[in-house]
XYZ file of C-alpha atoms in Angstrom:
394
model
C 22.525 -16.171 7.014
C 20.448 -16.312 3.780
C 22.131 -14.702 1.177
C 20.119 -12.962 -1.952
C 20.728 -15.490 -3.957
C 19.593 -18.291 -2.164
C 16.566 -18.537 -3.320
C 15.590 -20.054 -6.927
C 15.202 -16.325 -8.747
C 15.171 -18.236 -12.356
C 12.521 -20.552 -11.297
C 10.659 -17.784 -9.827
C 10.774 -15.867 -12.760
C 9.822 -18.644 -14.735
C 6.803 -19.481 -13.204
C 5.928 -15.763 -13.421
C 4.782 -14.816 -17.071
C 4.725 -10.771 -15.885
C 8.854 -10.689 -15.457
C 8.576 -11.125 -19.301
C 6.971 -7.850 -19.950
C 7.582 -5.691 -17.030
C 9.766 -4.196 -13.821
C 7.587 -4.711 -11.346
C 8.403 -2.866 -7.774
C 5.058 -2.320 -7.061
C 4.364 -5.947 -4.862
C 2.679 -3.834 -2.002
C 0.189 -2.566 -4.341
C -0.101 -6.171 -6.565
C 2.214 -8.372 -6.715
C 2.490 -10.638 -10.301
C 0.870 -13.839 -10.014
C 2.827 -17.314 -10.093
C 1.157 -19.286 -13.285
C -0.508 -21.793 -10.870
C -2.685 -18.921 -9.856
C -3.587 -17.428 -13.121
C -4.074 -21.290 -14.196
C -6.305 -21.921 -11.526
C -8.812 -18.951 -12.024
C -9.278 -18.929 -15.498
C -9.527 -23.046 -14.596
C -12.473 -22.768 -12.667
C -13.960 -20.039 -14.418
C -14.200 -22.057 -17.542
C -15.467 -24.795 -15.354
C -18.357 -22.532 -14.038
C -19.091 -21.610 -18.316
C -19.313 -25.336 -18.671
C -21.176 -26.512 -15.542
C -23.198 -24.052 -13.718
C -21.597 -21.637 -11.219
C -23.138 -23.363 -8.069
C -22.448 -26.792 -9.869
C -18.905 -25.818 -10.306
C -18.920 -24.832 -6.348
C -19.750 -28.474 -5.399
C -17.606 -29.705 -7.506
C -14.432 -28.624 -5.558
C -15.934 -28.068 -2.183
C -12.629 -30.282 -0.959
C -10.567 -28.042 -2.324
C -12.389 -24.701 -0.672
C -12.143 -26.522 2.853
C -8.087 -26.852 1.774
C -7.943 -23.082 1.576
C -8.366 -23.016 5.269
C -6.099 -25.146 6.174
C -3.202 -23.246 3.502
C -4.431 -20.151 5.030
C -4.443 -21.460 8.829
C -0.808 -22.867 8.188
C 0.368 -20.091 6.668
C -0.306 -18.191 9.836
C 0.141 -20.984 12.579
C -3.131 -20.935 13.234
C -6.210 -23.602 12.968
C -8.229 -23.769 10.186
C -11.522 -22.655 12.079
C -10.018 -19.695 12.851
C -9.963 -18.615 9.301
C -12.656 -16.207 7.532
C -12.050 -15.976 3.724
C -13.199 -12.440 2.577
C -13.261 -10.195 -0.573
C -10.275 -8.241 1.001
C -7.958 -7.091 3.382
C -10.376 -3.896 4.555
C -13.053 -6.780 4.610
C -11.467 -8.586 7.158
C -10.800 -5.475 9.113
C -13.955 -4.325 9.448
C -15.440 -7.341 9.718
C -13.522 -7.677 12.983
C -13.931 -3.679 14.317
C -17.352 -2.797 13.671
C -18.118 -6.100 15.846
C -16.938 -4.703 18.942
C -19.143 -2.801 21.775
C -17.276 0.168 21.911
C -19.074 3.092 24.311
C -18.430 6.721 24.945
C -14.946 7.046 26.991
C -13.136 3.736 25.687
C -10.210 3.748 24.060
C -8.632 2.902 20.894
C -4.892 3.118 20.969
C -3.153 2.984 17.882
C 0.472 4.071 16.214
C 0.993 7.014 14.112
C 1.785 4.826 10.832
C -1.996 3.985 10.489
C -3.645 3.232 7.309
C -6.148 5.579 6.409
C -9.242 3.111 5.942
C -8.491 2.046 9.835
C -8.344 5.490 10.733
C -11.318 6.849 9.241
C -13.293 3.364 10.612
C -11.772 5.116 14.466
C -13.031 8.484 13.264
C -16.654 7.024 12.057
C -16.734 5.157 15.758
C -15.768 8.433 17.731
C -18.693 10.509 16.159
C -21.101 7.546 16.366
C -20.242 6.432 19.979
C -17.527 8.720 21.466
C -14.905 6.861 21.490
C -11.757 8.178 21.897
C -8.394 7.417 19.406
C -5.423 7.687 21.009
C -2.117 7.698 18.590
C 0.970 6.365 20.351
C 4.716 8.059 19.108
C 7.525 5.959 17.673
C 10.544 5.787 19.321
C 13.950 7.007 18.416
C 13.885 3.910 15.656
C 10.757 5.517 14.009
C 8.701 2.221 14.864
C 5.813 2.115 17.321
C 7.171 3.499 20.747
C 6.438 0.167 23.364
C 7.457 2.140 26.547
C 4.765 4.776 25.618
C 2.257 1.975 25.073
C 2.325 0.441 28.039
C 2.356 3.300 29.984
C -0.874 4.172 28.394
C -2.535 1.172 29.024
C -5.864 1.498 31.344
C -8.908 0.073 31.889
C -10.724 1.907 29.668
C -8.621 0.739 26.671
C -11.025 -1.731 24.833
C -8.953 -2.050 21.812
C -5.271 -2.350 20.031
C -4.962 -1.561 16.434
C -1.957 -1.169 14.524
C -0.291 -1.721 11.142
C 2.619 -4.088 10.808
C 3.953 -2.604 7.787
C 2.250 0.951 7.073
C 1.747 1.380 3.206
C 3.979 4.352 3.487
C 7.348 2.900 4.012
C 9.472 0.272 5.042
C 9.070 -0.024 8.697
C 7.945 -2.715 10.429
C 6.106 -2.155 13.635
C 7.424 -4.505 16.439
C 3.904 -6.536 17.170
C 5.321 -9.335 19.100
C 6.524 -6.838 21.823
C 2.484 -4.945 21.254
C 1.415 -8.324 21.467
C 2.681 -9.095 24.736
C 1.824 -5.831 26.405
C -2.134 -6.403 25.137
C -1.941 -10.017 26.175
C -0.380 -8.900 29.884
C -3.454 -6.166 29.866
C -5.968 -8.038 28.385
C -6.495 -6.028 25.795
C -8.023 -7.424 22.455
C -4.803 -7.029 19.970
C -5.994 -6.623 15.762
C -2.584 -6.193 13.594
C -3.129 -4.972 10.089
C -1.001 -7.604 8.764
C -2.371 -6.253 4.849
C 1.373 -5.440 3.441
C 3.331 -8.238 5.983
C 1.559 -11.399 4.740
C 3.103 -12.810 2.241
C 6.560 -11.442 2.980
C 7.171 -11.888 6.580
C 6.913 -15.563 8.292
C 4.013 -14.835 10.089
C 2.907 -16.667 13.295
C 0.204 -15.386 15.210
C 0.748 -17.837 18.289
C 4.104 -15.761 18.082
C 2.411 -12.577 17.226
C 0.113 -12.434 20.428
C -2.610 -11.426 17.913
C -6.254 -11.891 18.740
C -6.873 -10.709 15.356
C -5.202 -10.801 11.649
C -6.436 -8.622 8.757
C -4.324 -9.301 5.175
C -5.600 -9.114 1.589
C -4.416 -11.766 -1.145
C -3.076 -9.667 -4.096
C 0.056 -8.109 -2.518
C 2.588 -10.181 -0.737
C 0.845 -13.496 -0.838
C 0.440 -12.971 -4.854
C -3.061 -14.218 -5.198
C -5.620 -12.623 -7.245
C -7.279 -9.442 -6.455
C -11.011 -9.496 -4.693
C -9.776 -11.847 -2.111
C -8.642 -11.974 1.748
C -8.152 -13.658 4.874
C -9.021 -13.030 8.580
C -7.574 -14.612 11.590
C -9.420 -14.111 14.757
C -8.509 -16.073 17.940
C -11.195 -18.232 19.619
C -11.819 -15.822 22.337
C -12.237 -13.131 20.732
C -14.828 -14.290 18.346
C -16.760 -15.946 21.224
C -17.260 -12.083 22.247
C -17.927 -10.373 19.562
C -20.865 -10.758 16.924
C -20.710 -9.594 13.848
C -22.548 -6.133 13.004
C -24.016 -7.842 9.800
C -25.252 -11.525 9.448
C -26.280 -13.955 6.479
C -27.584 -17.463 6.220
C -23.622 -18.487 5.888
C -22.603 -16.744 8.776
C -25.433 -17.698 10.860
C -28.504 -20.297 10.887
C -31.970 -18.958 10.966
C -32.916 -21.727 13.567
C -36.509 -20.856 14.191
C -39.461 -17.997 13.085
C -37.873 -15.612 15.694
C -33.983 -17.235 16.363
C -30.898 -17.794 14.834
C -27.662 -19.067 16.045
C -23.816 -17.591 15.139
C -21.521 -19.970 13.349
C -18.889 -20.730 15.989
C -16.216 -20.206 13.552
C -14.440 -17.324 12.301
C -17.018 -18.042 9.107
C -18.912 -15.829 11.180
C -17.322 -12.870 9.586
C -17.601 -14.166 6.176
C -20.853 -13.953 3.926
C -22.559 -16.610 1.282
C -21.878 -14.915 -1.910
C -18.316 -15.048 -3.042
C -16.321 -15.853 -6.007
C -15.198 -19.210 -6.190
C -12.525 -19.010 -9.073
C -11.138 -16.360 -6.931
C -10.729 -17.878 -3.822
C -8.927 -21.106 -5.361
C -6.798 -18.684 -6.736
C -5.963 -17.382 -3.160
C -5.212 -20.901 -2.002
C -2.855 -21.818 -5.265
C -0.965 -18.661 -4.474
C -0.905 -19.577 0.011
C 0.485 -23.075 -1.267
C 2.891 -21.388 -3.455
C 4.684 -19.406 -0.909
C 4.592 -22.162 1.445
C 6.386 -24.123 -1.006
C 9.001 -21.408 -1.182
C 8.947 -20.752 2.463
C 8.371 -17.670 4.498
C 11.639 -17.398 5.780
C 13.331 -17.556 2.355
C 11.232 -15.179 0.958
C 11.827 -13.093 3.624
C 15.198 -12.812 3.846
C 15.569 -12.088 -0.426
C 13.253 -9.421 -0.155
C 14.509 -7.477 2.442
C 18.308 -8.230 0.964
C 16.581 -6.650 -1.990
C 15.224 -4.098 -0.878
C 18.130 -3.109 2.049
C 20.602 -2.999 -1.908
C 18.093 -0.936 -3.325
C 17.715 1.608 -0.259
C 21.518 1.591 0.079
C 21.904 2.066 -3.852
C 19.122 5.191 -4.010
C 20.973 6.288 -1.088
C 23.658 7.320 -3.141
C 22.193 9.029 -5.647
C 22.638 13.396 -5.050
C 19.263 14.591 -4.235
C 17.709 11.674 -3.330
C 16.183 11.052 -0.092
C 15.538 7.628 1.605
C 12.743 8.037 4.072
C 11.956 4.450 5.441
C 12.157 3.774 9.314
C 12.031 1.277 12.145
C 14.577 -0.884 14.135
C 13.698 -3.136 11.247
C 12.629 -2.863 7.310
C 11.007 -4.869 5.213
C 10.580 -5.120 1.311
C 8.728 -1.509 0.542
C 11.366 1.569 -0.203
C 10.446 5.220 -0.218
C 12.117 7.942 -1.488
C 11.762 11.417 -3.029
C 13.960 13.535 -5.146
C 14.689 16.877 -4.884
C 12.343 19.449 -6.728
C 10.580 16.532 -8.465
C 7.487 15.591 -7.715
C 6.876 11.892 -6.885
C 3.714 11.436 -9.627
C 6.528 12.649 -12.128
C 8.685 10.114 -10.995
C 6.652 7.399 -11.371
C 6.083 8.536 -14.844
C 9.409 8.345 -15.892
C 9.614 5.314 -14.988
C 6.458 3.954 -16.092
C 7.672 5.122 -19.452
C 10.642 2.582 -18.566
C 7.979 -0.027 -17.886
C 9.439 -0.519 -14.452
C 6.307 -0.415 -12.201
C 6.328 1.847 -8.514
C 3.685 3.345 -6.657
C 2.923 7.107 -4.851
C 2.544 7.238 -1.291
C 0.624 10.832 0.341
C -0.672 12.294 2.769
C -3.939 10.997 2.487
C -3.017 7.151 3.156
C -1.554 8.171 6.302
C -2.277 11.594 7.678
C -0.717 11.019 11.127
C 2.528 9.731 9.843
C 2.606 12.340 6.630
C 2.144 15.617 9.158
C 4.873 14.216 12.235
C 7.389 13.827 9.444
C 6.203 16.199 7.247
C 6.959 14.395 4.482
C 6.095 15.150 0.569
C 4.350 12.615 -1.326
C 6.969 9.343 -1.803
C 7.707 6.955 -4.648
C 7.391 3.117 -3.073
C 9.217 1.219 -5.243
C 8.316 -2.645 -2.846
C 10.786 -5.445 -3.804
C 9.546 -8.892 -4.067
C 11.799 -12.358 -4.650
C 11.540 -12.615 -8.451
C 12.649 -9.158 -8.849
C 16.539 -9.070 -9.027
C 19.815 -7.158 -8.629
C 19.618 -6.246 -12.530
C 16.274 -4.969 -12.219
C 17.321 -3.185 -8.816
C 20.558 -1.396 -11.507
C 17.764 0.166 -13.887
C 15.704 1.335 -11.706
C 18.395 3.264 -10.277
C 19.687 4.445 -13.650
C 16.373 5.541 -14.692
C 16.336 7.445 -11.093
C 19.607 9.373 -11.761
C 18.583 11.026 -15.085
C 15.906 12.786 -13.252
């Protein structure tokens, strides 16, 4: 078993100029970027100054096409099945809005949903009556996979679900979703926005026929960038509800053909420095290795759950057979928002999780608005000691 300090936390913090200047538990909002990313931005940014912005493009068009491949290895996947977007709600979309939906399908999803999925459901149901269907979690707190399949039907066109909700530390069990959408044939998209990066993801594991994740939480890259997966399949079904000249070819006065890539979902204009960023930061936590990372930030984050734990009038309200890197809690007759400013006045970074992210979850529970306080490898036992301390003087 990996141990918390397996993994190199001096090098890691080394080759992260943020641990010099602040605590930073806030990884599932934005994580702090490895120097090779910051180097590689400001690299090609200074190229563009010097050379032209499309110039600078062709200049590294190699090194775009390696994104891909970081990306598709990353996730097990091939490099064609890749889309490189702006973000992780991109790549969502980008996927949903493609598909036929009519009045009377279905949409089954879990009761941890994000609230940008939700409202996209929503949107669909008054535009095409659709119907959303929210399936309970078990006695675990995760999705409920008995209740799933049972509510499988013909009429179920779609399953979407969060890995990791942005509300706490449970981790949905999609390998077991996958499997009952692949025995249905049932189009699976996973939400993988707050997984990637800190869970070894595989989507020939997964049973996805669709991955959504975003580049500036987990995965460390910079922010304005993200990554879709979406199986061959799939894509040869759906067409995008919006089209360019990079996404498709305007073959003729009155035709025009689809790429038959997952480029499909992507458009022309993007920023280069940005997306070289993305791939520095992919390559990064390769080098490191999923399952490494992994296992120190959930030893991380299972110390700092047990260590809050402790503390009188503090409650720990994470879920699921198993947990991953993100920590909620909430203190008796404080108020998370003053919370966080206590200990942003400790420069030791969290985050506020309410209602509004995730109504469905926030009402079941009926939960107050959390601090999320989301471990990541370079953070350490030390840090884990003062955030605590700060904690118990409230």
């Amino acid at each position: 078993m990996t141990s918390i300090q397996d993994l190199d936390v001096e090098r890691a913090r080394a080759e992260t100029p943020g641990c010099a200047d602040v605590v930073h538990f806030n990884n599932a909002g934005s994580a702090l970027p490895p120097a090779v990313v910051l180097d590689t931005v400001l690299g090609h940014l200074r190229e563009e100054a010097h050379l032209g912005g499309y110039e600078a493009t062709a200049a590294v068009s190699e090194k775009l096409d390696a994104v891909y491949a970081s990306v598709a290895r990353l996730l097990n996947a091939e490099a064609d099945d890749i889309a490189i977007t702006e973000n992780a709600t991109r790549s969502w979309q980008a996927v949903f809005y493609s598909f036929p939906f009519g009045p009377g399908d279905r949409i089954l999803t879990s009761q941890a949903e994000y609230a940008s999925n939700v409202i996209s459901f929503l949107q669909l149901k008054r535009r095409t009556g659709v119907e959303v269907e929210v399936i309970g979690d078990d006695e675990s707190g995760q999705l409920d996979v008995a209740e799933l399949r049972r509510r499988i039907g013909d009429d179920v066109k779609l399953i979407a679900v969060s890995h990791v909700p942005t509300q706490g530390g449970l981790v949905n069990p999609a390998e077991e979703i996958g499997e009952v959408a692949e025995q249905a044939g049932i189009p699976f998209l996973l939400d993988a926005c707050q997984s990637a990066g800190q869970l070894d993801l595989d989507v020939r594991r997964l049973k996805c026929d669709a991955l959504s994740a975003t580049g500036r939480k987990y995965v460390r890259g910079p922010r304005g960038t993200g990554f879709l997966y979406v199986h061959p399949k799939l894509r040869a079904r759906l067409e995008p509800a919006m089209l360019d000249l990079h996404s498709a070819s305007w073959t003729s006065p009155s035709e025009y053909t689809v790429d038959p890539t997952a480029k499909r979902f992507e458009v022309w204009e993007r920023n280069t420095a940005l997306v070289l960023g993305l791939g520095a930061a992919v390559d990064y936590a390769l080098e490191w290795g999923l399952p490494a990372i992994d296992a120190r930030v959930s030893a991380l984050a299972n110390t700092l759950r047990e260590r809050l734990g402790e503390l009188p009038g503090v409650q720990v309200h994470d879920q699921g057979a198993r947990k991953c890197g993100i920590v909620t809690f909430s203190l008796e007759d404080t108020p998370a928002a003053d919370v966080k400013r206590a200990l942003t006045a400790a420069r030791i970074n969290t985050s506020v999780s309410s209602s509004t992210s995730a109504q469905f979850d926030f009402t079941a529970r009926k939960l107050p608005d959390l601090v999320r306080a989301s471990a990541h490898y370079y953070n350490t036992e030390d840090e884990i000691d003062l955030l605590v301390r700060e904690v118990a003087k409230l």
